[in-house]
CSV table of C-alpha atoms and ligand atoms in Angstrom, one decimal:
chain,number,residue,atom,x,y,z
A,56,MET,CA,6.2,42.0,145.9
A,57,SER,CA,2.9,41.3,144.2
A,58,VAL,CA,2.7,39.4,140.8
A,59,ARG,CA,0.2,39.7,138.1
A,60,VAL,CA,-0.9,36.3,136.6
A,61,ARG,CA,-3.4,35.2,134.0
A,62,ILE,CA,-5.3,32.2,135.2
A,63,ARG,CA,-5.6,29.4,132.6
A,64,GLY,CA,-7.2,26.5,134.4
A,65,LEU,CA,-8.1,24.8,137.7
A,66,ALA,CA,-5.8,22.5,139.5
A,67,HIS,CA,-7.3,19.3,141.0
A,68,GLY,CA,-7.5,20.9,144.5
A,69,GLY,CA,-9.7,23.7,142.9
A,70,GLU,CA,-7.0,26.4,142.9
A,71,GLY,CA,-6.5,28.6,139.8
A,72,VAL,CA,-3.3,27.9,137.7
A,73,GLY,CA,-1.5,30.3,135.5
A,74,GLN,CA,1.9,30.8,133.9
A,75,GLN,CA,4.2,33.8,133.8
A,76,ASP,CA,6.3,34.7,130.9
A,77,ASP,CA,9.4,33.1,132.6
A,78,GLY,CA,7.6,29.8,132.7
A,79,LEU,CA,6.9,29.8,136.4
A,80,THR,CA,3.6,28.1,137.2
A,81,TRP,CA,1.5,29.9,139.8
A,82,PHE,CA,-1.3,28.4,141.9
A,83,VAL,CA,-3.6,31.0,143.3
A,84,PRO,CA,-6.6,29.9,145.3
A,85,GLY,CA,-9.9,31.7,144.9
A,86,THR,CA,-9.4,32.4,141.2
A,87,LEU,CA,-11.0,31.2,138.0
A,88,PRO,CA,-9.9,30.3,134.4
A,89,GLY,CA,-9.6,33.5,132.3
A,90,GLU,CA,-9.0,35.9,135.2
A,91,LEU,CA,-6.2,38.4,135.5
A,92,VAL,CA,-5.3,38.5,139.1
A,93,ASP,CA,-2.6,40.0,141.5
A,94,ALA,CA,-1.2,37.6,144.1
A,95,GLU,CA,1.2,37.9,147.0
A,96,PRO,CA,3.9,35.1,146.8
A,97,GLU,CA,3.6,32.7,149.7
A,98,ARG,CA,5.7,29.8,148.6
A,99,ARG,CA,8.3,29.5,145.7
A,100,LYS,CA,9.9,26.5,144.3
A,101,ALA,CA,12.1,26.2,141.1
A,102,ARG,CA,9.1,25.5,138.7
A,103,TRP,CA,6.1,26.7,140.6
A,104,ALA,CA,4.8,29.1,143.2
A,105,ARG,CA,1.8,29.7,145.3
A,106,GLY,CA,0.3,33.1,145.9
A,107,ARG,CA,-2.5,34.7,147.9
A,108,LEU,CA,-5.0,36.5,145.8
A,109,THR,CA,-4.9,40.2,146.5
A,110,GLN,CA,-6.9,41.7,143.6
A,111,VAL,CA,-9.1,40.4,140.8
A,112,VAL,CA,-8.0,42.8,137.8
A,113,GLU,CA,-10.3,41.1,135.3
A,114,ALA,CA,-13.0,38.9,136.6
A,115,ALA,CA,-14.4,35.7,134.9
A,116,PRO,CA,-18.1,35.5,134.1
A,117,ASP,CA,-18.3,32.7,136.5
A,118,ARG,CA,-17.2,34.8,139.5
A,119,VAL,CA,-20.1,35.7,142.0
A,120,THR,CA,-20.3,37.3,145.4
A,121,PRO,CA,-20.0,34.6,148.0
A,122,PRO,CA,-23.4,34.0,149.7
A,123,CYS,CA,-21.5,33.6,153.0
A,124,PRO,CA,-20.3,36.6,154.8
A,125,VAL,CA,-17.2,34.8,156.3
A,126,ALA,CA,-16.2,33.1,153.0
A,127,ASP,CA,-13.0,35.0,152.8
A,128,ARG,CA,-11.9,33.8,156.2
A,129,CYS,CA,-13.5,30.4,156.8
A,130,GLY,CA,-11.9,27.3,155.4
A,131,GLY,CA,-15.1,25.3,155.3
A,132,CYS,CA,-15.8,26.2,151.7
A,133,ASP,CA,-13.4,27.2,149.1
A,134,TRP,CA,-15.5,27.7,146.1
A,135,GLN,CA,-18.2,30.3,147.3
A,136,HIS,CA,-16.9,32.6,144.7
A,137,VAL,CA,-17.9,30.3,141.8
A,138,ASP,CA,-21.3,30.5,140.2
A,139,PRO,CA,-23.3,27.5,141.7
A,140,ALA,CA,-24.7,26.8,138.3
A,141,ARG,CA,-21.1,26.4,136.9
A,142,GLN,CA,-19.4,24.6,139.7
A,143,ALA,CA,-20.2,21.0,138.6
A,144,GLU,CA,-19.0,21.7,135.0
A,145,HIS,CA,-15.7,23.1,136.3
A,146,LYS,CA,-15.2,19.9,138.4
A,147,ARG,CA,-15.9,17.8,135.3
A,148,MET,CA,-13.2,19.7,133.6
A,149,ILE,CA,-10.7,19.2,136.5
A,150,VAL,CA,-11.4,15.4,136.3
A,151,ALA,CA,-11.1,15.4,132.5
A,152,GLY,CA,-7.7,17.2,132.8
A,153,GLU,CA,-6.3,14.7,135.4
A,154,LEU,CA,-7.5,11.6,133.3
A,155,ARG,CA,-6.3,13.1,129.9
A,156,ALA,CA,-3.7,10.4,129.4
A,157,LEU,CA,-6.3,7.6,130.0
A,158,VAL,CA,-9.5,9.2,128.5
A,159,PRO,CA,-8.3,11.6,125.8
A,160,ASP,CA,-11.8,12.9,124.9
A,161,PRO,CA,-12.9,15.3,127.7
A,162,GLN,CA,-16.6,14.8,126.6
A,163,ALA,CA,-16.3,11.2,127.6
A,164,VAL,CA,-16.1,12.4,131.3
A,165,ARG,CA,-19.8,12.8,132.1
A,166,LEU,CA,-21.5,14.8,134.7
A,167,ALA,CA,-24.2,12.9,136.7
A,168,ALA,CA,-27.7,14.5,136.1
A,169,VAL,CA,-28.7,15.3,139.7
A,170,ALA,CA,-30.6,18.4,140.7
A,171,GLY,CA,-29.6,19.2,144.3
A,172,PRO,CA,-29.4,22.5,146.2
A,173,SER,CA,-26.1,24.3,146.4
A,174,LEU,CA,-26.9,25.6,149.9
A,175,GLY,CA,-28.5,24.1,152.9
A,176,TYR,CA,-27.6,20.6,151.7
A,177,ARG,CA,-24.7,19.5,154.0
A,178,ARG,CA,-25.9,16.9,156.4
A,179,ARG,CA,-22.5,16.0,157.9
A,180,ALA,CA,-19.9,18.4,159.5
A,181,ARG,CA,-16.9,18.5,161.8
A,182,MET,CA,-16.6,21.8,163.6
A,183,HIS,CA,-13.8,22.9,166.0
A,184,TYR,CA,-14.1,24.9,169.1
A,185,GLU,CA,-11.7,27.0,171.3
A,186,ASN,CA,-12.9,27.6,174.8
A,187,GLY,CA,-11.4,30.6,176.6
A,188,PRO,CA,-12.0,33.5,178.7
A,189,GLY,CA,-13.7,35.3,175.8
A,190,GLY,CA,-16.2,32.6,175.4
A,191,LEU,CA,-16.6,29.6,173.1
A,192,ARG,CA,-15.4,30.0,169.4
A,193,LEU,CA,-17.1,27.4,167.3
A,194,GLY,CA,-16.7,26.9,163.6
A,195,PHE,CA,-14.3,25.6,160.9
A,196,PHE,CA,-10.6,26.2,160.7
A,197,GLY,CA,-9.6,29.2,158.6
A,198,GLY,CA,-8.4,28.5,155.0
A,199,ARG,CA,-4.9,26.8,155.4
A,200,SER,CA,-4.8,27.8,159.2
A,201,ARG,CA,-5.6,26.0,162.4
A,202,GLU,CA,-7.3,29.0,163.9
A,203,VAL,CA,-11.1,28.6,164.5
A,204,VAL,CA,-13.3,31.0,162.6
A,205,ASP,CA,-16.4,31.6,164.7
A,206,VAL,CA,-19.5,30.7,162.6
A,207,THR,CA,-22.9,31.7,164.0
A,208,ALA,CA,-24.7,30.8,160.8
A,209,CYS,CA,-23.4,28.5,158.0
A,210,PRO,CA,-25.5,28.6,154.8
A,211,VAL,CA,-24.3,25.2,153.4
A,212,LEU,CA,-25.5,23.2,156.4
A,213,ARG,CA,-28.8,21.5,156.6
A,214,PRO,CA,-31.0,23.8,158.9
A,215,GLU,CA,-31.5,21.1,161.7
A,216,LEU,CA,-27.7,20.4,161.7
A,217,GLU,CA,-26.9,24.0,162.0
A,218,HIS,CA,-29.4,24.3,164.8
A,219,ALA,CA,-27.8,21.4,166.6
A,220,LEU,CA,-24.3,22.5,166.3
A,221,GLN,CA,-25.1,26.0,167.6
A,222,ARG,CA,-26.6,24.5,170.7
A,223,VAL,CA,-23.1,23.2,171.7
A,224,ARG,CA,-22.4,26.8,172.7
A,225,ARG,CA,-24.6,26.2,175.7
A,226,LEU,CA,-22.3,23.4,176.9
A,227,ALA,CA,-19.2,25.8,177.1
A,228,GLU,CA,-18.7,25.5,180.8
A,229,HIS,CA,-18.3,21.6,180.4
A,230,LEU,CA,-16.0,21.6,177.4
A,231,PRO,CA,-12.2,21.4,177.4
A,232,ALA,CA,-10.0,24.3,176.1
A,233,GLN,CA,-10.3,23.0,172.6
A,234,GLY,CA,-11.9,20.2,170.7
A,235,GLU,CA,-14.2,19.2,167.9
A,236,VAL,CA,-17.9,18.5,167.5
A,237,LEU,CA,-19.2,16.1,164.8
A,238,GLY,CA,-22.7,16.3,163.5
A,239,LEU,CA,-24.9,14.2,161.3
A,240,SER,CA,-28.5,14.8,160.2
A,241,ASP,CA,-31.1,12.5,158.6
A,242,GLY,CA,-32.8,15.5,156.9
A,243,GLN,CA,-35.0,16.2,159.9
A,244,ARG,CA,-33.1,15.6,163.0
A,245,ALA,CA,-29.5,15.7,163.9
A,246,VAL,CA,-27.0,13.8,166.3
A,247,LEU,CA,-24.0,15.4,167.7
A,248,ALA,CA,-20.8,13.7,168.9
A,249,LEU,CA,-18.3,15.2,171.3
A,250,PRO,CA,-15.0,13.4,171.3
A,251,GLY,CA,-12.6,14.0,174.3
A,252,VAL,CA,-15.5,15.1,176.6
A,253,ARG,CA,-15.7,12.7,179.7
A,254,PRO,CA,-19.5,11.6,180.1
A,255,ASP,CA,-19.7,12.7,183.8
A,256,GLU,CA,-23.0,13.5,185.4
A,257,PRO,CA,-23.0,17.2,185.1
A,258,VAL,CA,-22.3,17.4,181.3
A,259,LEU,CA,-24.7,14.5,180.7
A,260,GLU,CA,-27.5,16.5,182.5
A,261,ALA,CA,-26.6,19.6,180.5
A,262,ALA,CA,-26.5,17.6,177.3
A,263,HIS,CA,-29.9,16.2,178.0
A,264,ALA,CA,-31.4,19.5,178.5
A,265,LEU,CA,-30.3,20.5,175.0
A,266,LEU,CA,-32.3,17.9,173.1
A,267,ASP,CA,-35.3,19.1,171.3
A,268,GLN,CA,-37.3,18.1,168.1
A,269,ARG,CA,-34.3,18.9,165.8
A,270,LEU,CA,-31.4,17.8,168.1
A,271,CYS,CA,-32.3,14.2,169.0
A,272,GLY,CA,-29.0,12.9,170.5
A,273,ILE,CA,-25.6,13.7,171.8
A,274,VAL,CA,-22.8,11.2,172.2
A,275,LEU,CA,-20.0,12.0,174.7
A,276,ARG,CA,-16.7,10.0,174.5
A,277,GLY,CA,-13.8,10.6,176.8
A,278,GLY,CA,-11.8,8.7,179.5
A,279,ARG,CA,-12.6,5.5,177.7
A,280,ARG,CA,-16.3,5.8,178.1
A,281,SER,CA,-18.9,6.5,175.5
A,282,VAL,CA,-22.4,7.6,176.6
A,283,ALA,CA,-25.3,8.7,174.5
A,284,VAL,CA,-28.0,11.0,175.7
A,285,GLY,CA,-31.1,10.6,173.5
A,286,GLN,CA,-30.7,8.9,170.2
A,287,HIS,CA,-27.4,7.8,168.9
A,288,GLU,CA,-28.0,6.3,165.5
A,289,LEU,CA,-29.7,7.7,162.4
A,290,ARG,CA,-31.2,6.0,159.2
A,291,LEU,CA,-30.0,7.5,155.9
A,292,ASP,CA,-31.1,7.5,152.3
A,293,GLY,CA,-33.6,4.6,152.3
A,294,GLY,CA,-36.4,4.2,149.9
A,295,ASP,CA,-37.0,2.9,146.3
A,296,GLY,CA,-36.3,-0.5,147.5
A,297,LEU,CA,-33.1,0.4,149.2
A,298,ALA,CA,-32.6,-0.5,152.9
A,299,PRO,CA,-31.6,2.8,154.8
A,300,MET,CA,-28.1,3.0,156.0
A,301,ARG,CA,-27.4,3.0,159.7
A,302,ALA,CA,-25.1,5.9,160.5
A,303,HIS,CA,-23.7,8.0,163.4
A,304,PRO,CA,-21.4,10.9,163.5
A,305,PHE,CA,-18.2,8.8,164.4
A,306,VAL,CA,-18.4,6.9,161.1
A,307,PHE,CA,-18.1,8.0,157.5
A,308,SER,CA,-21.2,9.0,155.5
A,309,GLN,CA,-21.6,11.1,152.4
A,310,ALA,CA,-22.5,14.7,153.1
A,311,ASN,CA,-25.3,15.2,150.4
A,312,ALA,CA,-28.4,13.0,150.5
A,313,ALA,CA,-29.7,13.7,147.0
A,314,VAL,CA,-26.3,13.3,145.2
A,315,ASN,CA,-25.5,10.2,147.4
A,316,ARG,CA,-28.7,8.5,146.4
A,317,ALA,CA,-27.8,9.1,142.7
A,318,MET,CA,-24.3,7.9,143.2
A,319,VAL,CA,-25.4,4.6,145.0
A,320,ARG,CA,-27.8,3.9,142.1
A,321,HIS,CA,-25.0,4.6,139.5
A,322,VAL,CA,-22.6,2.3,141.4
A,323,ALA,CA,-25.0,-0.5,141.6
A,324,LEU,CA,-25.8,-0.3,137.8
A,325,ALA,CA,-22.1,0.0,136.9
A,326,ALA,CA,-21.3,-3.1,138.9
A,327,ARG,CA,-23.7,-5.3,137.0
A,328,SER,CA,-23.4,-7.8,139.8
A,329,ASP,CA,-26.6,-9.8,139.4
A,330,GLY,CA,-25.9,-13.3,140.7
A,331,LEU,CA,-22.1,-12.6,141.1
A,332,ARG,CA,-19.5,-12.7,143.9
A,333,VAL,CA,-18.6,-9.1,144.8
A,334,LEU,CA,-15.7,-7.8,146.9
A,335,GLU,CA,-16.2,-4.3,148.3
A,336,LEU,CA,-13.3,-2.5,149.9
A,337,TYR,CA,-13.5,0.5,152.0
A,338,ALA,CA,-17.3,-0.1,152.4
A,339,GLY,CA,-17.7,2.0,155.5
A,340,ALA,CA,-21.2,1.4,157.0
A,341,GLY,CA,-22.5,-0.1,153.8
A,342,ASN,CA,-23.8,2.9,151.8
A,343,LEU,CA,-23.0,1.1,148.5
A,344,THR,CA,-23.2,-2.4,149.8
A,345,ARG,CA,-27.0,-2.3,150.5
A,346,ALA,CA,-27.5,-1.7,146.8
A,347,LEU,CA,-25.0,-4.2,145.5
A,348,ALA,CA,-26.5,-6.8,147.8
A,349,ARG,CA,-29.9,-6.6,146.4
A,350,THR,CA,-29.0,-8.6,143.3
A,351,ALA,CA,-25.5,-10.0,144.0
A,352,LYS,CA,-25.0,-13.6,145.0
A,353,ARG,CA,-23.0,-12.3,148.0
A,354,VAL,CA,-21.0,-9.2,148.9
A,355,TRP,CA,-17.8,-9.6,151.0
A,356,THR,CA,-16.9,-6.2,152.5
A,357,LEU,CA,-13.9,-4.7,154.2
A,358,ASP,CA,-13.3,-1.6,156.2
A,359,GLU,CA,-10.7,-0.7,158.8
A,360,ASP,CA,-13.3,1.0,161.0
A,361,ARG,CA,-14.9,-1.6,163.5
A,362,GLU,CA,-17.7,0.7,164.2
A,363,ALA,CA,-18.6,1.0,160.6
A,364,LYS,CA,-18.4,-2.8,160.2
A,365,GLY,CA,-20.7,-3.1,163.2
A,366,LEU,CA,-23.4,-0.9,161.6
A,367,LEU,CA,-23.2,-2.7,158.4
A,368,ARG,CA,-23.6,-6.2,160.0
A,369,ALA,CA,-26.6,-4.9,161.9
A,370,LEU,CA,-28.0,-3.6,158.6
A,371,ALA,CA,-27.4,-7.0,156.8
A,372,GLU,CA,-29.0,-9.0,159.6
A,373,ALA,CA,-32.0,-6.7,159.9
A,374,GLU,CA,-32.6,-6.7,156.2
A,375,GLY,CA,-31.6,-10.3,155.5
A,376,LEU,CA,-29.0,-9.2,152.9
A,377,PRO,CA,-26.3,-11.6,151.6
A,378,ILE,CA,-23.3,-9.6,153.1
A,379,ASN,CA,-20.2,-10.8,154.9
A,380,ALA,CA,-18.7,-7.6,156.7
A,381,LYS,CA,-15.3,-7.8,158.1
A,382,HIS,CA,-12.8,-5.2,159.3
A,383,GLY,CA,-9.2,-4.9,158.3
A,384,SER,CA,-6.7,-3.2,156.0
A,385,ALA,CA,-7.7,-3.2,152.3
A,386,PRO,CA,-4.1,-3.3,151.0
A,387,SER,CA,-3.3,-6.3,153.3
A,388,LEU,CA,-6.4,-8.1,152.0
A,389,LEU,CA,-5.5,-7.5,148.3
A,390,ALA,CA,-2.0,-8.7,148.9
A,391,SER,CA,-3.2,-11.9,150.6
A,392,LEU,CA,-5.8,-12.6,147.9
A,393,VAL,CA,-3.0,-12.3,145.2
A,394,ALA,CA,-0.9,-14.7,147.3
A,395,ARG,CA,-3.6,-17.2,147.3
A,396,ASP,CA,-4.6,-16.6,143.6
A,397,PHE,CA,-8.1,-15.8,144.8
A,398,ARG,CA,-10.5,-13.7,142.7
A,399,TYR,CA,-13.9,-12.1,142.7
A,400,ASP,CA,-16.2,-11.5,139.8
A,401,VAL,CA,-16.7,-7.8,140.6
A,402,VAL,CA,-14.6,-5.5,142.9
A,403,VAL,CA,-16.0,-2.2,144.1
A,404,VAL,CA,-13.5,0.3,145.9
A,405,ASP,CA,-14.2,3.6,147.6
A,406,PRO,CA,-10.8,4.6,149.3
A,407,PRO,CA,-10.1,7.9,151.0
A,408,ARG,CA,-8.2,10.7,149.2
A,409,ALA,CA,-4.9,8.7,149.3
A,410,GLY,CA,-6.4,6.2,146.8
A,411,LEU,CA,-5.2,2.6,146.5
A,412,GLY,CA,-1.5,3.2,145.8
A,413,LYS,CA,0.3,1.5,142.9
A,414,GLU,CA,1.0,-1.7,144.6
A,415,SER,CA,-2.6,-2.3,145.8
A,416,ALA,CA,-3.9,-1.1,142.4
A,417,ALA,CA,-1.7,-3.8,140.7
A,418,HIS,CA,-3.1,-6.4,143.2
A,419,LEU,CA,-6.6,-5.3,142.4
A,420,ALA,CA,-6.1,-5.7,138.7
A,421,ARG,CA,-5.4,-9.4,139.5
A,422,VAL,CA,-8.2,-9.9,141.9
A,423,ALA,CA,-11.0,-8.6,139.7
A,424,GLU,CA,-12.2,-11.2,137.4
A,425,GLN,CA,-14.7,-9.2,135.2
A,426,ARG,CA,-15.3,-5.6,136.5
A,427,VAL,CA,-14.0,-2.8,138.8
A,428,VAL,CA,-16.1,0.1,140.0
A,429,TYR,CA,-13.8,2.7,141.6
A,430,VAL,CA,-15.3,5.6,143.5
A,431,SER,CA,-12.8,8.3,144.2
A,432,CYS,CA,-12.8,11.6,146.0
A,433,ASP,CA,-9.4,12.6,144.6
A,434,PRO,CA,-8.9,12.8,140.8
A,435,ALA,CA,-5.0,12.9,141.1
A,436,THR,CA,-4.6,9.7,143.0
A,437,LEU,CA,-7.4,8.2,140.9
A,438,ALA,CA,-5.5,8.9,137.7
A,439,ARG,CA,-2.4,7.3,139.2
A,440,ASP,CA,-4.3,4.1,140.2
A,441,LEU,CA,-6.3,3.9,137.0
A,442,ARG,CA,-2.9,3.8,135.0
A,443,VAL,CA,-2.0,0.7,136.9
A,444,LEU,CA,-5.4,-1.0,136.5
A,445,VAL,CA,-5.4,-0.2,132.7
A,446,ASP,CA,-1.8,-1.7,132.5
A,447,GLY,CA,-3.2,-4.7,134.4
A,448,GLY,CA,-5.7,-5.5,131.6
A,449,LEU,CA,-8.8,-3.5,132.5
A,450,ARG,CA,-10.5,-1.1,130.2
A,451,ILE,CA,-12.3,2.1,131.3
A,452,THR,CA,-15.8,2.2,130.0
A,453,ASP,CA,-17.3,5.0,132.0
A,454,VAL,CA,-16.3,8.1,134.0
A,455,THR,CA,-19.1,10.0,135.8
A,456,VAL,CA,-18.6,13.0,138.0
A,457,PHE,CA,-20.8,13.8,141.0
A,458,ASP,CA,-20.9,17.2,142.6
A,459,MET,CA,-21.3,15.9,146.2
A,460,MET,CA,-20.2,19.1,147.9
A,461,PRO,CA,-21.2,22.2,146.2
A,462,MET,CA,-19.4,25.5,147.3
A,463,THR,CA,-16.2,23.4,147.7
A,464,ALA,CA,-13.7,22.0,145.1
A,465,GLU,CA,-14.5,18.5,146.5
A,466,VAL,CA,-15.6,16.0,143.8
A,467,GLU,CA,-16.7,12.3,143.6
A,468,VAL,CA,-15.8,10.4,140.5
A,469,VAL,CA,-17.1,6.8,139.7
A,470,VAL,CA,-15.1,5.0,137.1
A,471,THR,CA,-16.2,1.7,135.6
A,472,LEU,CA,-13.5,-0.7,134.2
A,473,VAL,CA,-14.1,-4.1,132.6
A,474,ARG,CA,-11.9,-6.9,131.5
A,475,GLY,CA,-12.2,-8.3,127.9
A,476,PRO,CA,-13.3,-7.1,124.5
A,477,ALA,CA,-15.0,-3.7,124.0
A,478,GLU,CA,-18.8,-3.5,124.8
A,479,GLY,CA,-21.3,-1.0,123.8
A,480,ARG,CA,-21.7,2.1,126.2
A,481,ARG,CA,-24.5,2.1,128.7
B,645,SAM,C1,-14.7,7.5,151.4
B,645,SAM,S1,-15.2,6.4,152.8
B,645,SAM,C2,-16.2,5.3,151.9
B,645,SAM,C3,-17.3,4.6,152.8
B,645,SAM,C4,-18.5,4.0,152.0
B,645,SAM,N1,-18.2,3.3,150.8
B,645,SAM,C5,-19.6,5.1,151.9
B,645,SAM,O1,-19.9,5.3,150.7
B,645,SAM,O2,-20.0,5.7,152.9
B,645,SAM,C6,-13.6,5.5,153.0
B,645,SAM,C7,-13.6,4.4,153.9
B,645,SAM,O3,-12.3,3.7,153.9
B,645,SAM,C8,-12.1,3.3,155.1
B,645,SAM,N2,-10.6,3.0,155.1
B,645,SAM,C9,-9.7,4.0,155.1
B,645,SAM,N3,-8.4,3.3,155.1
B,645,SAM,C10,-8.6,2.1,155.0
B,645,SAM,C11,-7.8,0.9,154.8
B,645,SAM,N4,-6.5,1.1,154.7
B,645,SAM,N5,-8.3,-0.3,154.8
B,645,SAM,C12,-9.7,-0.4,154.9
B,645,SAM,N6,-10.5,0.6,155.0
B,645,SAM,C13,-10.0,1.8,155.1
B,645,SAM,C14,-12.6,4.3,156.1
B,645,SAM,O4,-12.8,3.8,157.4
B,645,SAM,C15,-13.9,4.7,155.4
B,645,SAM,O5,-15.0,4.0,155.9
């Protein structure tokens, strides 16, 4: 039986949240604060329930018609129904809500001033395919399903990336029954990666024939071999005195060039690492490192991904930057630093969604002598970790929100913490 709920706010995953008279809290994806909606119950616990939106009875002023024709089925974007001009502010309020216990004034959570497009921006994507008698279905998984929604045009992708991904359809006869394709663009040309596809001669030949001015390389990995046709690496986000990052589709890179540039600048300013010893955990291929290393005495980095570390080492060598890049587990390194009572002046962390965890956060609070810059993509785990850092003697001096992925509820947050007496805000 359908329920009628008034939506009061947004949860950290971007779903609307409302309460019924009996006190039951409802989470309804695809809804906005202020809306009155009908929802079909999908899951019910003692204190909360999740429902599927069936009807918007009263719409919020921020509701718009999704620009993408498959928005209701495709799981690639979950905020196509939100006015693009208001998405960043909604994200800021989600972050302020999650951090309320630590940062009581919601206005102290700032929105980065970056003007980027809300469509045609996304330079990195992971699409899935199903290859059957009916042909190749290529696209993203459906919202909370593992079924591939065939996407022939995706309005959030960079045009050259979309062009490159669509060309994979021509490889159908060489592809397995299912798999994924990873794509990365430098703003002009794209490289694709096909994991699980053995680089045998026929598929290599077919892949080679697909290359053109916008699709400059395809990497095939399968049967313990990795072969690239055309170009395999790209250079991202250089300029303004910043060395371009070396990247390829198998390693992490941020999805939005304009917002990433602003975030990298912000992190370097927040770290205030001139002449200091910096530890950077979860460094990836060095997106933040290249900015920190411009003025730091030295940056020691760690990432569990060997390929990312390799790209960062190559960058450091080519640019002559003071970087020591290692691969390994960040929690293990933090534990061993604490055991040896070893500290760094500044520590920068950029973990995946799971965050640091309470134990590692407690270790970090002991390892960071002066300052921590925490880059997070999950406000809930961020709030948990910040509590531990604050209890460990660090003070939050800045929280800035970056809308890295418009049309989705994804958010990047950069928090600056310092040890010692209060200082003036930047
Ligand atoms: C959000 S990405 C950030 C990368 C980089 N800072 C950037 O801006 O491109 C998170 C990184 O953490 C790494 N990672 C995940 N778990 C890890 C762990 N337990 N120890 C070390 N690195 C880890 C991943 O390989 C990935 O490169």
